[in-house]
């Protein structure tokens, strides 16, 4: 297994767009997202996918927020709910979050995407605030 530390001042070679967060855990101040795949583009431009864990170290869940909307944001009126990461983990334990875009800014990481609630997508946003590192633990190649 290969571990990559995200340099907050540089672009990393692995992207999370279109990845799905399958499971979220929290232990020893580490927030971990188990994703179905991360994307890597080889020097020749070939797209590859790898199983991965995304680990945010020195994370305080009180500083992490999740917004869950009742529909897709581009489809007219919407409403939603703001919740803590703890509430999100408990309430949506068996759902997947599909990352559409990722933004890394200082100690904050924001994922915009779709929460798949019973096979129906709704817009959602996850904000992670951590004082440590963002690590990608890269597993086996899936394509």
PDB file of C-alpha atoms in Angstrom:
ATOM      1  CA  UNK A   1       0.000   0.000   0.000  1.00  0.00           C
ATOM      2  CA  UNK A   2       1.342   3.413  -0.984  1.00  0.00           C
ATOM      3  CA  UNK A   3       0.854   6.496   1.234  1.00  0.00           C
ATOM      4  CA  UNK A   4       0.844  10.007  -0.166  1.00  0.00           C
ATOM      5  CA  UNK A   5       0.783  13.172   1.948  1.00  0.00           C
ATOM      6  CA  UNK A   6      -1.136  15.987   0.351  1.00  0.00           C
ATOM      7  CA  UNK A   7       1.028  19.066   0.038  1.00  0.00           C
ATOM      8  CA  UNK A   8      -1.393  21.910   0.744  1.00  0.00           C
ATOM      9  CA  UNK A   9       0.553  24.146  -1.669  1.00  0.00           C
ATOM     10  CA  UNK A  10       0.697  21.826  -4.679  1.00  0.00           C
ATOM     11  CA  UNK A  11      -1.536  19.809  -6.950  1.00  0.00           C
ATOM     12  CA  UNK A  12      -1.456  16.095  -6.182  1.00  0.00           C
ATOM     13  CA  UNK A  13      -1.313  13.436  -8.836  1.00  0.00           C
ATOM     14  CA  UNK A  14      -4.412  11.647  -7.527  1.00  0.00           C
ATOM     15  CA  UNK A  15      -7.890  13.116  -7.878  1.00  0.00           C
ATOM     16  CA  UNK A  16     -11.082  12.405  -5.979  1.00  0.00           C
ATOM     17  CA  UNK A  17     -13.565  13.585  -8.631  1.00  0.00           C
ATOM     18  CA  UNK A  18     -16.233  10.909  -9.242  1.00  0.00           C
ATOM     19  CA  UNK A  19     -14.993   8.912  -6.247  1.00  0.00           C
ATOM     20  CA  UNK A  20     -17.635   7.574  -3.896  1.00  0.00           C
ATOM     21  CA  UNK A  21     -17.165   7.705  -0.144  1.00  0.00           C
ATOM     22  CA  UNK A  22     -18.387   4.283   0.955  1.00  0.00           C
ATOM     23  CA  UNK A  23     -17.608   4.523   4.669  1.00  0.00           C
ATOM     24  CA  UNK A  24     -16.522   7.178   7.184  1.00  0.00           C
ATOM     25  CA  UNK A  25     -14.740   6.379  10.440  1.00  0.00           C
ATOM     26  CA  UNK A  26     -13.213   8.457  13.222  1.00  0.00           C
ATOM     27  CA  UNK A  27     -10.577   7.233  15.688  1.00  0.00           C
ATOM     28  CA  UNK A  28      -7.598   8.813  17.465  1.00  0.00           C
ATOM     29  CA  UNK A  29      -8.386  12.263  15.954  1.00  0.00           C
ATOM     30  CA  UNK A  30      -8.191  10.780  12.430  1.00  0.00           C
ATOM     31  CA  UNK A  31     -11.179  11.130  10.106  1.00  0.00           C
ATOM     32  CA  UNK A  32     -11.026   8.428   7.419  1.00  0.00           C
ATOM     33  CA  UNK A  33     -13.014   8.202   4.197  1.00  0.00           C
ATOM     34  CA  UNK A  34     -12.978   4.810   2.476  1.00  0.00           C
ATOM     35  CA  UNK A  35     -13.492   5.508  -1.231  1.00  0.00           C
ATOM     36  CA  UNK A  36     -14.197   3.141  -4.076  1.00  0.00           C
ATOM     37  CA  UNK A  37     -11.479   4.704  -6.210  1.00  0.00           C
ATOM     38  CA  UNK A  38      -9.145   7.634  -6.701  1.00  0.00           C
ATOM     39  CA  UNK A  39      -8.040   8.636 -10.158  1.00  0.00           C
ATOM     40  CA  UNK A  40      -4.484   8.864 -11.382  1.00  0.00           C
ATOM     41  CA  UNK A  41      -3.287  10.027 -14.768  1.00  0.00           C
ATOM     42  CA  UNK A  42      -0.039   8.499 -15.967  1.00  0.00           C
ATOM     43  CA  UNK A  43       2.556  10.577 -17.793  1.00  0.00           C
ATOM     44  CA  UNK A  44       1.180   9.158 -21.057  1.00  0.00           C
ATOM     45  CA  UNK A  45      -2.318  10.402 -20.124  1.00  0.00           C
ATOM     46  CA  UNK A  46      -3.777   6.994 -19.270  1.00  0.00           C
ATOM     47  CA  UNK A  47      -6.463   7.148 -16.588  1.00  0.00           C
ATOM     48  CA  UNK A  48      -6.099   4.631 -13.778  1.00  0.00           C
ATOM     49  CA  UNK A  49      -8.238   3.986 -10.708  1.00  0.00           C
ATOM     50  CA  UNK A  50      -7.097   2.733  -7.303  1.00  0.00           C
ATOM     51  CA  UNK A  51      -8.915   1.763  -4.114  1.00  0.00           C
ATOM     52  CA  UNK A  52      -8.019   4.243  -1.390  1.00  0.00           C
ATOM     53  CA  UNK A  53      -8.462   5.624   2.082  1.00  0.00           C
ATOM     54  CA  UNK A  54      -8.372   9.375   2.626  1.00  0.00           C
ATOM     55  CA  UNK A  55      -7.160  10.195   6.130  1.00  0.00           C
ATOM     56  CA  UNK A  56      -7.390  13.622   7.767  1.00  0.00           C
ATOM     57  CA  UNK A  57      -5.117  13.714  10.828  1.00  0.00           C
ATOM     58  CA  UNK A  58      -5.569  15.987  13.867  1.00  0.00           C
ATOM     59  CA  UNK A  59      -9.241  16.427  13.065  1.00  0.00           C
ATOM     60  CA  UNK A  60     -11.833  17.829  15.460  1.00  0.00           C
ATOM     61  CA  UNK A  61     -15.302  16.693  14.395  1.00  0.00           C
ATOM     62  CA  UNK A  62     -16.849  19.787  15.992  1.00  0.00           C
ATOM     63  CA  UNK A  63     -15.192  21.829  13.231  1.00  0.00           C
ATOM     64  CA  UNK A  64     -16.531  19.626  10.413  1.00  0.00           C
ATOM     65  CA  UNK A  65     -19.892  20.367   8.770  1.00  0.00           C
ATOM     66  CA  UNK A  66     -22.161  18.671   6.260  1.00  0.00           C
ATOM     67  CA  UNK A  67     -24.945  20.225   4.194  1.00  0.00           C
ATOM     68  CA  UNK A  68     -27.567  17.862   2.800  1.00  0.00           C
ATOM     69  CA  UNK A  69     -30.192  19.259   0.435  1.00  0.00           C
ATOM     70  CA  UNK A  70     -33.577  17.800  -0.469  1.00  0.00           C
ATOM     71  CA  UNK A  71     -32.863  17.754  -4.212  1.00  0.00           C
ATOM     72  CA  UNK A  72     -30.213  18.507  -6.826  1.00  0.00           C
ATOM     73  CA  UNK A  73     -29.233  22.188  -6.547  1.00  0.00           C
ATOM     74  CA  UNK A  74     -29.560  22.924 -10.263  1.00  0.00           C
ATOM     75  CA  UNK A  75     -33.209  21.823 -10.306  1.00  0.00           C
ATOM     76  CA  UNK A  76     -35.197  24.813  -9.003  1.00  0.00           C
ATOM     77  CA  UNK A  77     -36.021  25.511  -5.365  1.00  0.00           C
ATOM     78  CA  UNK A  78     -34.274  23.602  -2.653  1.00  0.00           C
ATOM     79  CA  UNK A  79     -33.993  23.352   1.082  1.00  0.00           C
ATOM     80  CA  UNK A  80     -31.669  21.395   3.235  1.00  0.00           C
ATOM     81  CA  UNK A  81     -30.134  20.562   6.548  1.00  0.00           C
ATOM     82  CA  UNK A  82     -26.828  21.530   8.153  1.00  0.00           C
ATOM     83  CA  UNK A  83     -25.424  18.876  10.467  1.00  0.00           C
ATOM     84  CA  UNK A  84     -22.322  17.879  12.326  1.00  0.00           C
ATOM     85  CA  UNK A  85     -20.049  15.190  10.950  1.00  0.00           C
ATOM     86  CA  UNK A  86     -21.047  12.935  13.865  1.00  0.00           C
ATOM     87  CA  UNK A  87     -24.738  13.270  12.988  1.00  0.00           C
ATOM     88  CA  UNK A  88     -23.978  12.716   9.307  1.00  0.00           C
ATOM     89  CA  UNK A  89     -22.005   9.541  10.026  1.00  0.00           C
ATOM     90  CA  UNK A  90     -24.845   8.132  12.137  1.00  0.00           C
ATOM     91  CA  UNK A  91     -27.731   9.240   9.935  1.00  0.00           C
ATOM     92  CA  UNK A  92     -26.247   8.292   6.567  1.00  0.00           C
ATOM     93  CA  UNK A  93     -24.154   5.280   7.578  1.00  0.00           C
ATOM     94  CA  UNK A  94     -25.361   3.125   4.664  1.00  0.00           C
ATOM     95  CA  UNK A  95     -25.368   5.833   1.978  1.00  0.00           C
ATOM     96  CA  UNK A  96     -22.663   6.859  -0.474  1.00  0.00           C
ATOM     97  CA  UNK A  97     -21.362  10.360  -1.147  1.00  0.00           C
ATOM     98  CA  UNK A  98     -20.126  10.921  -4.709  1.00  0.00           C
ATOM     99  CA  UNK A  99     -17.475  13.633  -4.921  1.00  0.00           C
ATOM    100  CA  UNK A 100     -17.998  15.935  -7.898  1.00  0.00           C
ATOM    101  CA  UNK A 101     -15.530  18.675  -6.960  1.00  0.00           C
ATOM    102  CA  UNK A 102     -12.899  19.070  -4.274  1.00  0.00           C
ATOM    103  CA  UNK A 103     -11.434  22.266  -2.873  1.00  0.00           C
ATOM    104  CA  UNK A 104      -8.407  22.420  -0.593  1.00  0.00           C
ATOM    105  CA  UNK A 105      -7.789  25.739   1.161  1.00  0.00           C
ATOM    106  CA  UNK A 106      -5.448  25.994   4.107  1.00  0.00           C
ATOM    107  CA  UNK A 107      -6.705  23.606   6.760  1.00  0.00           C
ATOM    108  CA  UNK A 108     -10.119  23.210   5.168  1.00  0.00           C
ATOM    109  CA  UNK A 109     -11.200  20.675   2.546  1.00  0.00           C
ATOM    110  CA  UNK A 110     -14.606  20.911   0.884  1.00  0.00           C
ATOM    111  CA  UNK A 111     -16.229  18.188  -1.191  1.00  0.00           C
ATOM    112  CA  UNK A 112     -19.287  19.072  -3.273  1.00  0.00           C
ATOM    113  CA  UNK A 113     -21.245  16.209  -4.682  1.00  0.00           C
ATOM    114  CA  UNK A 114     -24.205  13.907  -4.531  1.00  0.00           C
ATOM    115  CA  UNK A 115     -25.457  11.946  -1.571  1.00  0.00           C
ATOM    116  CA  UNK A 116     -27.153   8.793  -2.800  1.00  0.00           C
ATOM    117  CA  UNK A 117     -30.154   8.335  -0.501  1.00  0.00           C
ATOM    118  CA  UNK A 118     -31.873   5.047  -1.351  1.00  0.00           C
ATOM    119  CA  UNK A 119     -30.495   5.202  -4.931  1.00  0.00           C
ATOM    120  CA  UNK A 120     -31.769   8.778  -5.402  1.00  0.00           C
ATOM    121  CA  UNK A 121     -29.201  11.592  -5.599  1.00  0.00           C
ATOM    122  CA  UNK A 122     -29.443  14.849  -3.651  1.00  0.00           C
ATOM    123  CA  UNK A 123     -26.835  17.601  -3.537  1.00  0.00           C
ATOM    124  CA  UNK A 124     -24.562  17.666  -0.500  1.00  0.00           C
ATOM    125  CA  UNK A 125     -21.377  19.297   0.725  1.00  0.00           C
ATOM    126  CA  UNK A 126     -18.830  17.998   3.237  1.00  0.00           C
ATOM    127  CA  UNK A 127     -16.411  20.395   4.925  1.00  0.00           C
ATOM    128  CA  UNK A 128     -13.472  18.923   6.842  1.00  0.00           C
ATOM    129  CA  UNK A 129     -11.272  21.105   9.014  1.00  0.00           C
ATOM    130  CA  UNK A 130      -8.071  19.571  10.306  1.00  0.00           C
ATOM    131  CA  UNK A 131      -4.734  20.770  11.666  1.00  0.00           C
ATOM    132  CA  UNK A 132      -2.767  17.750  10.495  1.00  0.00           C
ATOM    133  CA  UNK A 133      -2.234  16.162   7.143  1.00  0.00           C
ATOM    134  CA  UNK A 134      -4.454  14.811   4.424  1.00  0.00           C
ATOM    135  CA  UNK A 135      -3.071  11.417   3.502  1.00  0.00           C
ATOM    136  CA  UNK A 136      -4.094   9.139   0.686  1.00  0.00           C
ATOM    137  CA  UNK A 137      -3.458   5.476   1.343  1.00  0.00           C
ATOM    138  CA  UNK A 138      -3.504   3.981  -2.159  1.00  0.00           C
ATOM    139  CA  UNK A 139      -4.547   0.349  -2.510  1.00  0.00           C
ATOM    140  CA  UNK A 140      -4.888  -2.031  -5.426  1.00  0.00           C
ATOM    141  CA  UNK A 141      -5.564  -0.860  -8.942  1.00  0.00           C
ATOM    142  CA  UNK A 142      -9.215  -1.307 -10.000  1.00  0.00           C
ATOM    143  CA  UNK A 143      -8.820  -0.194 -13.651  1.00  0.00           C
TER     144      UNK A 143
END
